[in-house]
PDB file of C-alpha atoms and ligand atoms in Angstrom:
ATOM      1  CA  MET A   1     127.732-150.385  90.489  1.00  0.00           C
ATOM      2  CA  PRO A   2     125.632-148.988  93.268  1.00  0.00           C
ATOM      3  CA  PRO A   3     124.201-151.255  95.725  1.00  0.00           C
ATOM      4  CA  SER A   4     120.623-152.483  95.168  1.00  0.00           C
ATOM      5  CA  ASP A   5     118.994-150.601  97.703  1.00  0.00           C
ATOM      6  CA  THR A   6     120.037-147.282  96.262  1.00  0.00           C
ATOM      7  CA  THR A   7     117.495-144.989  94.375  1.00  0.00           C
ATOM      8  CA  THR A   8     118.952-143.404  91.429  1.00  0.00           C
ATOM      9  CA  PHE A   9     117.488-140.034  90.043  1.00  0.00           C
ATOM     10  CA  VAL A  10     117.838-138.375  86.622  1.00  0.00           C
ATOM     11  CA  PRO A  11     117.705-134.853  87.306  1.00  0.00           C
ATOM     12  CA  SER A  12     116.361-134.106  83.638  1.00  0.00           C
ATOM     13  CA  GLU A  13     113.315-136.398  84.294  1.00  0.00           C
ATOM     14  CA  LEU A  14     112.195-134.625  87.527  1.00  0.00           C
ATOM     15  CA  GLU A  15     109.652-131.905  88.090  1.00  0.00           C
ATOM     16  CA  GLY A  16     111.614-128.804  88.842  1.00  0.00           C
ATOM     17  CA  ILE A  17     110.373-128.663  92.372  1.00  0.00           C
ATOM     18  CA  ASP A  18     111.587-132.179  92.919  1.00  0.00           C
ATOM     19  CA  ARG A  19     114.952-131.556  91.581  1.00  0.00           C
ATOM     20  CA  TYR A  20     115.301-128.537  93.804  1.00  0.00           C
ATOM     21  CA  LYS A  21     114.318-130.577  96.917  1.00  0.00           C
ATOM     22  CA  LEU A  22     116.362-133.448  96.143  1.00  0.00           C
ATOM     23  CA  LEU A  23     119.730-131.260  95.805  1.00  0.00           C
ATOM     24  CA  THR A  24     118.849-128.972  98.619  1.00  0.00           C
ATOM     25  CA  GLY A  25     118.021-131.852 100.923  1.00  0.00           C
ATOM     26  CA  LEU A  26     121.461-133.436 100.175  1.00  0.00           C
ATOM     27  CA  ILE A  27     123.830-130.518 100.072  1.00  0.00           C
ATOM     28  CA  VAL A  28     123.559-129.465 103.720  1.00  0.00           C
ATOM     29  CA  PRO A  29     124.105-127.511 105.660  1.00  0.00           C
ATOM     30  CA  ARG A  30     124.394-124.457 103.381  1.00  0.00           C
ATOM     31  CA  PRO A  31     126.034-121.079 104.406  1.00  0.00           C
ATOM     32  CA  ILE A  32     123.646-118.236 104.208  1.00  0.00           C
ATOM     33  CA  GLY A  33     124.555-115.217 102.586  1.00  0.00           C
ATOM     34  CA  TRP A  34     122.638-112.116 103.666  1.00  0.00           C
ATOM     35  CA  VAL A  35     123.200-109.874 100.606  1.00  0.00           C
ATOM     36  CA  GLY A  36     122.831-106.078 101.087  1.00  0.00           C
ATOM     37  CA  THR A  37     122.368-103.886  98.034  1.00  0.00           C
ATOM     38  CA  LEU A  38     121.419-100.448  96.787  1.00  0.00           C
ATOM     39  CA  GLY A  39     118.626 -99.920  94.224  1.00  0.00           C
ATOM     40  CA  PRO A  40     117.481 -97.214  92.088  1.00  0.00           C
ATOM     41  CA  ASP A  41     116.978 -94.161  94.103  1.00  0.00           C
ATOM     42  CA  ASN A  42     119.545 -95.508  96.627  1.00  0.00           C
ATOM     43  CA  ARG A  43     116.710 -97.738  98.014  1.00  0.00           C
ATOM     44  CA  ARG A  44     118.170-100.507 100.705  1.00  0.00           C
ATOM     45  CA  ASN A  45     117.435-103.981  99.917  1.00  0.00           C
ATOM     46  CA  LEU A  46     118.620-107.295 102.145  1.00  0.00           C
ATOM     47  CA  ALA A  47     117.771-110.735 101.378  1.00  0.00           C
ATOM     48  CA  PRO A  48     119.195-114.171 102.415  1.00  0.00           C
ATOM     49  CA  PHE A  49     120.764-116.753  99.758  1.00  0.00           C
ATOM     50  CA  SER A  50     121.951-120.265 100.606  1.00  0.00           C
ATOM     51  CA  PHE A  51     122.999-120.842  97.094  1.00  0.00           C
ATOM     52  CA  PHE A  52     126.129-119.074  98.431  1.00  0.00           C
ATOM     53  CA  THR A  53     129.617-120.005  99.379  1.00  0.00           C
ATOM     54  CA  VAL A  54     133.228-118.865  99.216  1.00  0.00           C
ATOM     55  CA  VAL A  55     134.989-120.352  96.154  1.00  0.00           C
ATOM     56  CA  ALA A  56     138.547-118.960  96.267  1.00  0.00           C
ATOM     57  CA  GLY A  57     140.957-117.215  98.933  1.00  0.00           C
ATOM     58  CA  THR A  58     142.953-115.811  95.878  1.00  0.00           C
ATOM     59  CA  PRO A  59     141.479-113.888  94.268  1.00  0.00           C
ATOM     60  CA  PRO A  60     139.205-113.504  97.457  1.00  0.00           C
ATOM     61  CA  THR A  61     135.766-114.749  96.090  1.00  0.00           C
ATOM     62  CA  VAL A  62     132.458-115.467  97.005  1.00  0.00           C
ATOM     63  CA  LEU A  63     129.185-116.407  94.847  1.00  0.00           C
ATOM     64  CA  PHE A  64     125.433-116.602  95.458  1.00  0.00           C
ATOM     65  CA  SER A  65     122.626-117.459  92.981  1.00  0.00           C
ATOM     66  CA  PRO A  66     119.477-115.737  92.796  1.00  0.00           C
ATOM     67  CA  GLY A  67     116.511-117.548  91.089  1.00  0.00           C
ATOM     68  CA  ARG A  68     113.901-115.962  89.004  1.00  0.00           C
ATOM     69  CA  ARG A  69     110.621-114.841  90.677  1.00  0.00           C
ATOM     70  CA  THR A  70     107.860-115.622  88.005  1.00  0.00           C
ATOM     71  CA  GLY A  71     110.318-114.805  85.276  1.00  0.00           C
ATOM     72  CA  THR A  72     111.723-111.649  86.679  1.00  0.00           C
ATOM     73  CA  ARG A  73     114.755-110.763  88.462  1.00  0.00           C
ATOM     74  CA  LYS A  74     114.833-110.596  92.052  1.00  0.00           C
ATOM     75  CA  ASP A  75     115.551-107.084  93.742  1.00  0.00           C
ATOM     76  CA  THR A  76     118.872-108.202  94.499  1.00  0.00           C
ATOM     77  CA  LEU A  77     119.993-109.436  91.151  1.00  0.00           C
ATOM     78  CA  ALA A  78     118.779-106.330  89.510  1.00  0.00           C
ATOM     79  CA  ASN A  79     120.461-104.194  92.025  1.00  0.00           C
ATOM     80  CA  VAL A  80     123.980-105.937  91.745  1.00  0.00           C
ATOM     81  CA  ILE A  81     123.721-105.960  87.861  1.00  0.00           C
ATOM     82  CA  ALA A  82     123.117-102.097  88.051  1.00  0.00           C
ATOM     83  CA  SER A  83     125.332-101.299  90.920  1.00  0.00           C
ATOM     84  CA  ARG A  84     128.113-103.880  90.423  1.00  0.00           C
ATOM     85  CA  GLU A  85     128.722-104.305  94.108  1.00  0.00           C
ATOM     86  CA  PHE A  86     127.007-105.836  97.230  1.00  0.00           C
ATOM     87  CA  THR A  87     127.847-106.771 100.757  1.00  0.00           C
ATOM     88  CA  ILE A  88     127.404-110.209 102.465  1.00  0.00           C
ATOM     89  CA  SER A  89     126.377-110.258 106.215  1.00  0.00           C
ATOM     90  CA  ILE A  90     126.972-113.403 108.432  1.00  0.00           C
ATOM     91  CA  VAL A  91     123.656-114.669 110.180  1.00  0.00           C
ATOM     92  CA  ASP A  92     124.346-115.909 113.756  1.00  0.00           C
ATOM     93  CA  GLU A  93     121.782-117.664 115.995  1.00  0.00           C
ATOM     94  CA  SER A  94     120.566-114.041 117.321  1.00  0.00           C
ATOM     95  CA  LEU A  95     119.771-112.717 113.755  1.00  0.00           C
ATOM     96  CA  ALA A  96     118.070-115.828 112.438  1.00  0.00           C
ATOM     97  CA  GLU A  97     114.541-114.611 113.011  1.00  0.00           C
ATOM     98  CA  ALA A  98     115.531-111.166 111.442  1.00  0.00           C
ATOM     99  CA  MET A  99     117.040-113.102 108.548  1.00  0.00           C
ATOM    100  CA  ASN A 100     113.962-115.003 108.060  1.00  0.00           C
ATOM    101  CA  LEU A 101     111.881-111.767 107.828  1.00  0.00           C
ATOM    102  CA  THR A 102     114.032-110.136 105.112  1.00  0.00           C
ATOM    103  CA  SER A 103     113.039-113.122 102.816  1.00  0.00           C
ATOM    104  CA  GLY A 104     109.664-111.838 102.278  1.00  0.00           C
ATOM    105  CA  GLU A 105     108.763-111.366  98.717  1.00  0.00           C
ATOM    106  CA  TYR A 106     108.405-107.594  99.173  1.00  0.00           C
ATOM    107  CA  PRO A 107     108.086-104.976  96.513  1.00  0.00           C
ATOM    108  CA  PRO A 108     111.458-103.307  95.474  1.00  0.00           C
ATOM    109  CA  ASP A 109     110.506-100.188  97.286  1.00  0.00           C
ATOM    110  CA  VAL A 110     110.555-101.868 100.688  1.00  0.00           C
ATOM    111  CA  ASP A 111     113.566-101.596 102.920  1.00  0.00           C
ATOM    112  CA  GLU A 112     114.128-105.008 104.400  1.00  0.00           C
ATOM    113  CA  PHE A 113     116.418-103.264 107.036  1.00  0.00           C
ATOM    114  CA  ALA A 114     113.182-101.447 108.362  1.00  0.00           C
ATOM    115  CA  VAL A 115     111.078-104.542 108.183  1.00  0.00           C
ATOM    116  CA  ALA A 116     113.300-106.493 110.246  1.00  0.00           C
ATOM    117  CA  ASN A 117     114.307-103.585 112.578  1.00  0.00           C
ATOM    118  CA  LEU A 118     118.094-103.838 111.651  1.00  0.00           C
ATOM    119  CA  THR A 119     120.678-101.091 111.479  1.00  0.00           C
ATOM    120  CA  ALA A 120     122.326-100.549 108.113  1.00  0.00           C
ATOM    121  CA  ARG A 121     125.540 -98.741 107.389  1.00  0.00           C
ATOM    122  CA  PRO A 122     127.368 -98.360 103.805  1.00  0.00           C
ATOM    123  CA  GLY A 123     130.587-100.336 103.441  1.00  0.00           C
ATOM    124  CA  ASP A 124     133.831 -98.461 103.551  1.00  0.00           C
ATOM    125  CA  VAL A 125     134.358 -99.041  99.852  1.00  0.00           C
ATOM    126  CA  VAL A 126     130.982-100.040  98.500  1.00  0.00           C
ATOM    127  CA  ALA A 127     127.695 -97.974  98.874  1.00  0.00           C
ATOM    128  CA  ALA A 128     125.739-101.031  99.404  1.00  0.00           C
ATOM    129  CA  PRO A 129     124.522-101.393 103.022  1.00  0.00           C
ATOM    130  CA  LEU A 130     125.527-103.985 105.522  1.00  0.00           C
ATOM    131  CA  VAL A 131     123.938-105.319 108.807  1.00  0.00           C
ATOM    132  CA  VAL A 132     125.649-103.682 111.671  1.00  0.00           C
ATOM    133  CA  GLU A 133     124.191-106.162 114.160  1.00  0.00           C
ATOM    134  CA  ALA A 134     125.925-109.088 112.261  1.00  0.00           C
ATOM    135  CA  PRO A 135     129.118-110.645 113.638  1.00  0.00           C
ATOM    136  CA  ALA A 136     130.900-110.195 110.303  1.00  0.00           C
ATOM    137  CA  SER A 137     130.412-108.918 106.962  1.00  0.00           C
ATOM    138  CA  LEU A 138     131.973-108.680 103.690  1.00  0.00           C
ATOM    139  CA  GLU A 139     132.071-105.756 101.051  1.00  0.00           C
ATOM    140  CA  CYS A 140     132.270-107.132  97.421  1.00  0.00           C
ATOM    141  CA  HIS A 141     132.630-105.980  93.968  1.00  0.00           C
ATOM    142  CA  VAL A 142     130.832-108.013  91.243  1.00  0.00           C
ATOM    143  CA  THR A 143     133.371-109.615  88.802  1.00  0.00           C
ATOM    144  CA  HIS A 144     131.116-112.062  86.866  1.00  0.00           C
ATOM    145  CA  VAL A 145     127.440-112.504  86.285  1.00  0.00           C
ATOM    146  CA  VAL A 146     126.666-116.043  84.826  1.00  0.00           C
ATOM    147  CA  GLU A 147     123.176-117.031  83.486  1.00  0.00           C
ATOM    148  CA  LEU A 148     122.682-120.928  83.977  1.00  0.00           C
ATOM    149  CA  ALA A 149     119.945-121.287  81.302  1.00  0.00           C
ATOM    150  CA  ASP A 150     118.334-119.492  78.385  1.00  0.00           C
ATOM    151  CA  PRO A 151     115.736-118.415  79.360  1.00  0.00           C
ATOM    152  CA  PRO A 152     117.428-117.621  82.505  1.00  0.00           C
ATOM    153  CA  THR A 153     116.396-119.539  85.770  1.00  0.00           C
ATOM    154  CA  ASN A 154     119.122-118.934  88.149  1.00  0.00           C
ATOM    155  CA  THR A 155     121.920-116.313  87.858  1.00  0.00           C
ATOM    156  CA  VAL A 156     125.340-116.905  89.526  1.00  0.00           C
ATOM    157  CA  VAL A 157     126.870-113.769  90.828  1.00  0.00           C
ATOM    158  CA  PHE A 158     130.546-113.758  91.724  1.00  0.00           C
ATOM    159  CA  GLY A 159     132.171-111.097  94.002  1.00  0.00           C
ATOM    160  CA  GLU A 160     135.754-110.157  94.957  1.00  0.00           C
ATOM    161  CA  VAL A 161     135.841-109.601  98.552  1.00  0.00           C
ATOM    162  CA  VAL A 162     137.520-106.092  98.978  1.00  0.00           C
ATOM    163  CA  ARG A 163     136.865-105.575 102.753  1.00  0.00           C
ATOM    164  CA  VAL A 164     136.131-107.949 105.769  1.00  0.00           C
ATOM    165  CA  HIS A 165     134.615-106.909 108.936  1.00  0.00           C
ATOM    166  CA  VAL A 166     134.830-109.027 111.897  1.00  0.00           C
ATOM    167  CA  ARG A 167     133.835-108.440 115.623  1.00  0.00           C
ATOM    168  CA  SER A 168     136.942-108.287 117.414  1.00  0.00           C
ATOM    169  CA  ASP A 169     136.135-110.811 120.159  1.00  0.00           C
ATOM    170  CA  LEU A 170     135.626-113.372 117.316  1.00  0.00           C
ATOM    171  CA  LEU A 171     139.062-113.058 116.279  1.00  0.00           C
ATOM    172  CA  ASP A 172     141.750-115.538 117.982  1.00  0.00           C
ATOM    173  CA  GLY A 173     145.380-114.773 116.813  1.00  0.00           C
ATOM    174  CA  GLY A 174     143.964-113.367 113.478  1.00  0.00           C
ATOM    175  CA  ARG A 175     141.549-116.608 113.034  1.00  0.00           C
ATOM    176  CA  ILE A 176     137.903-116.756 113.300  1.00  0.00           C
ATOM    177  CA  ASP A 177     136.541-118.467 116.484  1.00  0.00           C
ATOM    178  CA  PRO A 178     134.175-120.912 114.840  1.00  0.00           C
ATOM    179  CA  ILE A 179     132.194-121.706 117.736  1.00  0.00           C
ATOM    180  CA  GLY A 180     131.818-118.325 118.885  1.00  0.00           C
ATOM    181  CA  LEU A 181     130.659-117.027 115.591  1.00  0.00           C
ATOM    182  CA  ARG A 182     127.389-119.126 116.206  1.00  0.00           C
ATOM    183  CA  ALA A 183     126.732-119.148 112.374  1.00  0.00           C
ATOM    184  CA  VAL A 184     123.374-120.571 111.240  1.00  0.00           C
ATOM    185  CA  GLY A 185     123.255-123.394 108.477  1.00  0.00           C
ATOM    186  CA  ARG A 186     120.432-123.937 106.174  1.00  0.00           C
ATOM    187  CA  MET A 187     118.933-127.287 105.751  1.00  0.00           C
ATOM    188  CA  ALA A 188     116.223-127.907 103.270  1.00  0.00           C
ATOM    189  CA  GLY A 189     112.856-125.928 103.270  1.00  0.00           C
ATOM    190  CA  ASN A 190     112.419-124.162 106.678  1.00  0.00           C
ATOM    191  CA  ALA A 191     115.095-126.089 108.375  1.00  0.00           C
ATOM    192  CA  TYR A 192     118.247-124.776 109.919  1.00  0.00           C
ATOM    193  CA  THR A 193     121.082-126.023 112.097  1.00  0.00           C
ATOM    194  CA  ARG A 194     123.507-124.425 114.678  1.00  0.00           C
ATOM    195  CA  ILE A 195     126.893-125.107 113.412  1.00  0.00           C
ATOM    196  CA  ALA A 196     128.050-124.759 117.158  1.00  0.00           C
ATOM    197  CA  ASP A 197     126.279-127.991 118.112  1.00  0.00           C
ATOM    198  CA  GLY A 198     127.711-130.571 115.677  1.00  0.00           C
ATOM    199  CA  TYR A 199     131.343-128.981 115.663  1.00  0.00           C
ATOM    200  CA  PHE A 200     134.192-131.491 115.608  1.00  0.00           C
ATOM    201  CA  GLU A 201     137.839-131.460 114.454  1.00  0.00           C
ATOM    202  CA  MET A 202     140.159-133.959 112.513  1.00  0.00           C
ATOM    203  CA  GLU A 203     143.722-133.777 111.747  1.00  0.00           C
ATOM    204  CA  ARG A 204     144.541-134.116 107.964  1.00  0.00           C
ATOM    205  CA  PRO A 205     146.903-136.647 106.779  1.00  0.00           C
ATOM    206  CA  ASP A 206     150.610-135.373 105.892  1.00  0.00           C
TER     207      ASP A 206
HETATM  208  C1  LIG B 301     117.594-119.019 104.246  1.00  0.00           C
HETATM  209  C2  LIG B 301     117.066-118.639 102.885  1.00  0.00           C
HETATM  210  C3  LIG B 301     118.030-118.998 101.929  1.00  0.00           C
HETATM  211  C4  LIG B 301     117.438-118.414 100.437  1.00  0.00           C
HETATM  212  N1  LIG B 301     118.316-118.593  99.653  1.00  0.00           N
HETATM  213  C5  LIG B 301     117.978-118.516  98.416  1.00  0.00           C
HETATM  214  C6  LIG B 301     118.531-118.432  97.121  1.00  0.00           C
HETATM  215  O1  LIG B 301     119.926-119.131  97.384  1.00  0.00           O
HETATM  216  N2  LIG B 301     118.191-118.095  96.123  1.00  0.00           N
HETATM  217  C7  LIG B 301     117.121-117.537  95.779  1.00  0.00           C
HETATM  218  O2  LIG B 301     116.902-117.299  94.778  1.00  0.00           O
HETATM  219  N3  LIG B 301     116.230-117.279  96.959  1.00  0.00           N
HETATM  220  C8  LIG B 301     116.724-117.631  97.921  1.00  0.00           C
HETATM  221  N4  LIG B 301     115.989-117.420  99.159  1.00  0.00           N
HETATM  222  C9  LIG B 301     114.562-116.589  98.894  1.00  0.00           C
HETATM  223  C10 LIG B 301     114.945-115.080  98.816  1.00  0.00           C
HETATM  224  O3  LIG B 301     115.588-114.517 100.009  1.00  0.00           O
HETATM  225  C11 LIG B 301     113.781-114.317  98.677  1.00  0.00           C
HETATM  226  O4  LIG B 301     113.163-114.696  97.387  1.00  0.00           O
HETATM  227  C12 LIG B 301     113.789-112.803  98.778  1.00  0.00           C
HETATM  228  O5  LIG B 301     112.592-112.189  98.664  1.00  0.00           O
HETATM  229  C13 LIG B 301     114.596-112.225  97.609  1.00  0.00           C
HETATM  230  O6  LIG B 301     114.626-110.767  97.813  1.00  0.00           O
HETATM  231  P1  LIG B 301     114.740-109.437  96.810  1.00  0.00           P
HETATM  232  O7  LIG B 301     113.908-109.721  95.732  1.00  0.00           O
HETATM  233  O8  LIG B 301     114.802-108.487  97.712  1.00  0.00           O
HETATM  234  O9  LIG B 301     116.284-110.082  96.343  1.00  0.00           O
HETATM  235  C14 LIG B 301     116.177-117.864 100.359  1.00  0.00           C
HETATM  236  C15 LIG B 301     115.333-117.582 101.586  1.00  0.00           C
HETATM  237  C16 LIG B 301     115.890-118.160 103.056  1.00  0.00           C
HETATM  238  C17 LIG B 301     114.910-117.608 103.899  1.00  0.00           C
END
C-alpha cells in the first residue's frame, strides 16, 4: 500500500502530453542517441533520440523510438525502414548545442550535418553517416521494427551494433573512461545533465 501522501496516476486516464511529461520527468537522465541515416538520393539525416538505450551485449543491441510527426514518419524512421541501417553518435558536452540544432523539424531534404556545421563520414560497413567530431559512434544494422500502437504512435527500432568507434584517449585498458567521455544526459523538456558532475561508484554485493 503506497503511503498516503503519494499521488497515483492511471496513464490511460491522462492526456497524451501529460503521460509523456510524467514518464520523461521520472525516467532520468536518458542517454541521447544521435542517429545518422541516409535517405533517398543519399540525403544525409541526423537527429537526436532520448528514447534510446543499449538492451543487450550479446547480441550487441541498441534501440531507439521515433514518434510520429502529425501522423507521418519522421525522416529517421522512414530512412531506417528503407535502408535497414543507421549510426549512433555519442553526444558530449562540446557537441550539445550542435545536437540541439539537429533536432529542428527540418524538411527531409535538409542535411542536419550542414545545419550544425558537423563533419559526416560513412561508416566502415554501413553507408549511413556518423558524426566525426563525436567521441564515439556505433554502426548498426536494423534487426526489428516494432510499432507500439495501431494507428502507430511510436515505433521502436532495434539495431545490432556491427562496429564501435571510440576516441583512443577515452580507452583505459579496453574500458571506457566514464568521466573523460563527458556524455550529456537528457532530463525532461529542455533540461540536460552532465554525467561527469554526479558520478559515483558502489561495489556490488557478492
Ligand atoms: C535531446 C532530444 C531528444 C529527443 N528524443 C526524441 C525521441 O526519443 N523520439 C522522438 O520521436 N523525437 C525525439 N526528439 C525530437 C527529434 O529529434 C526531432 O523530431 C527531429 O526533428 C527528428 O528528425 P527527423 O525527422 O530528421 O528524423 C528529441 C529531441 C531532442 C533535442
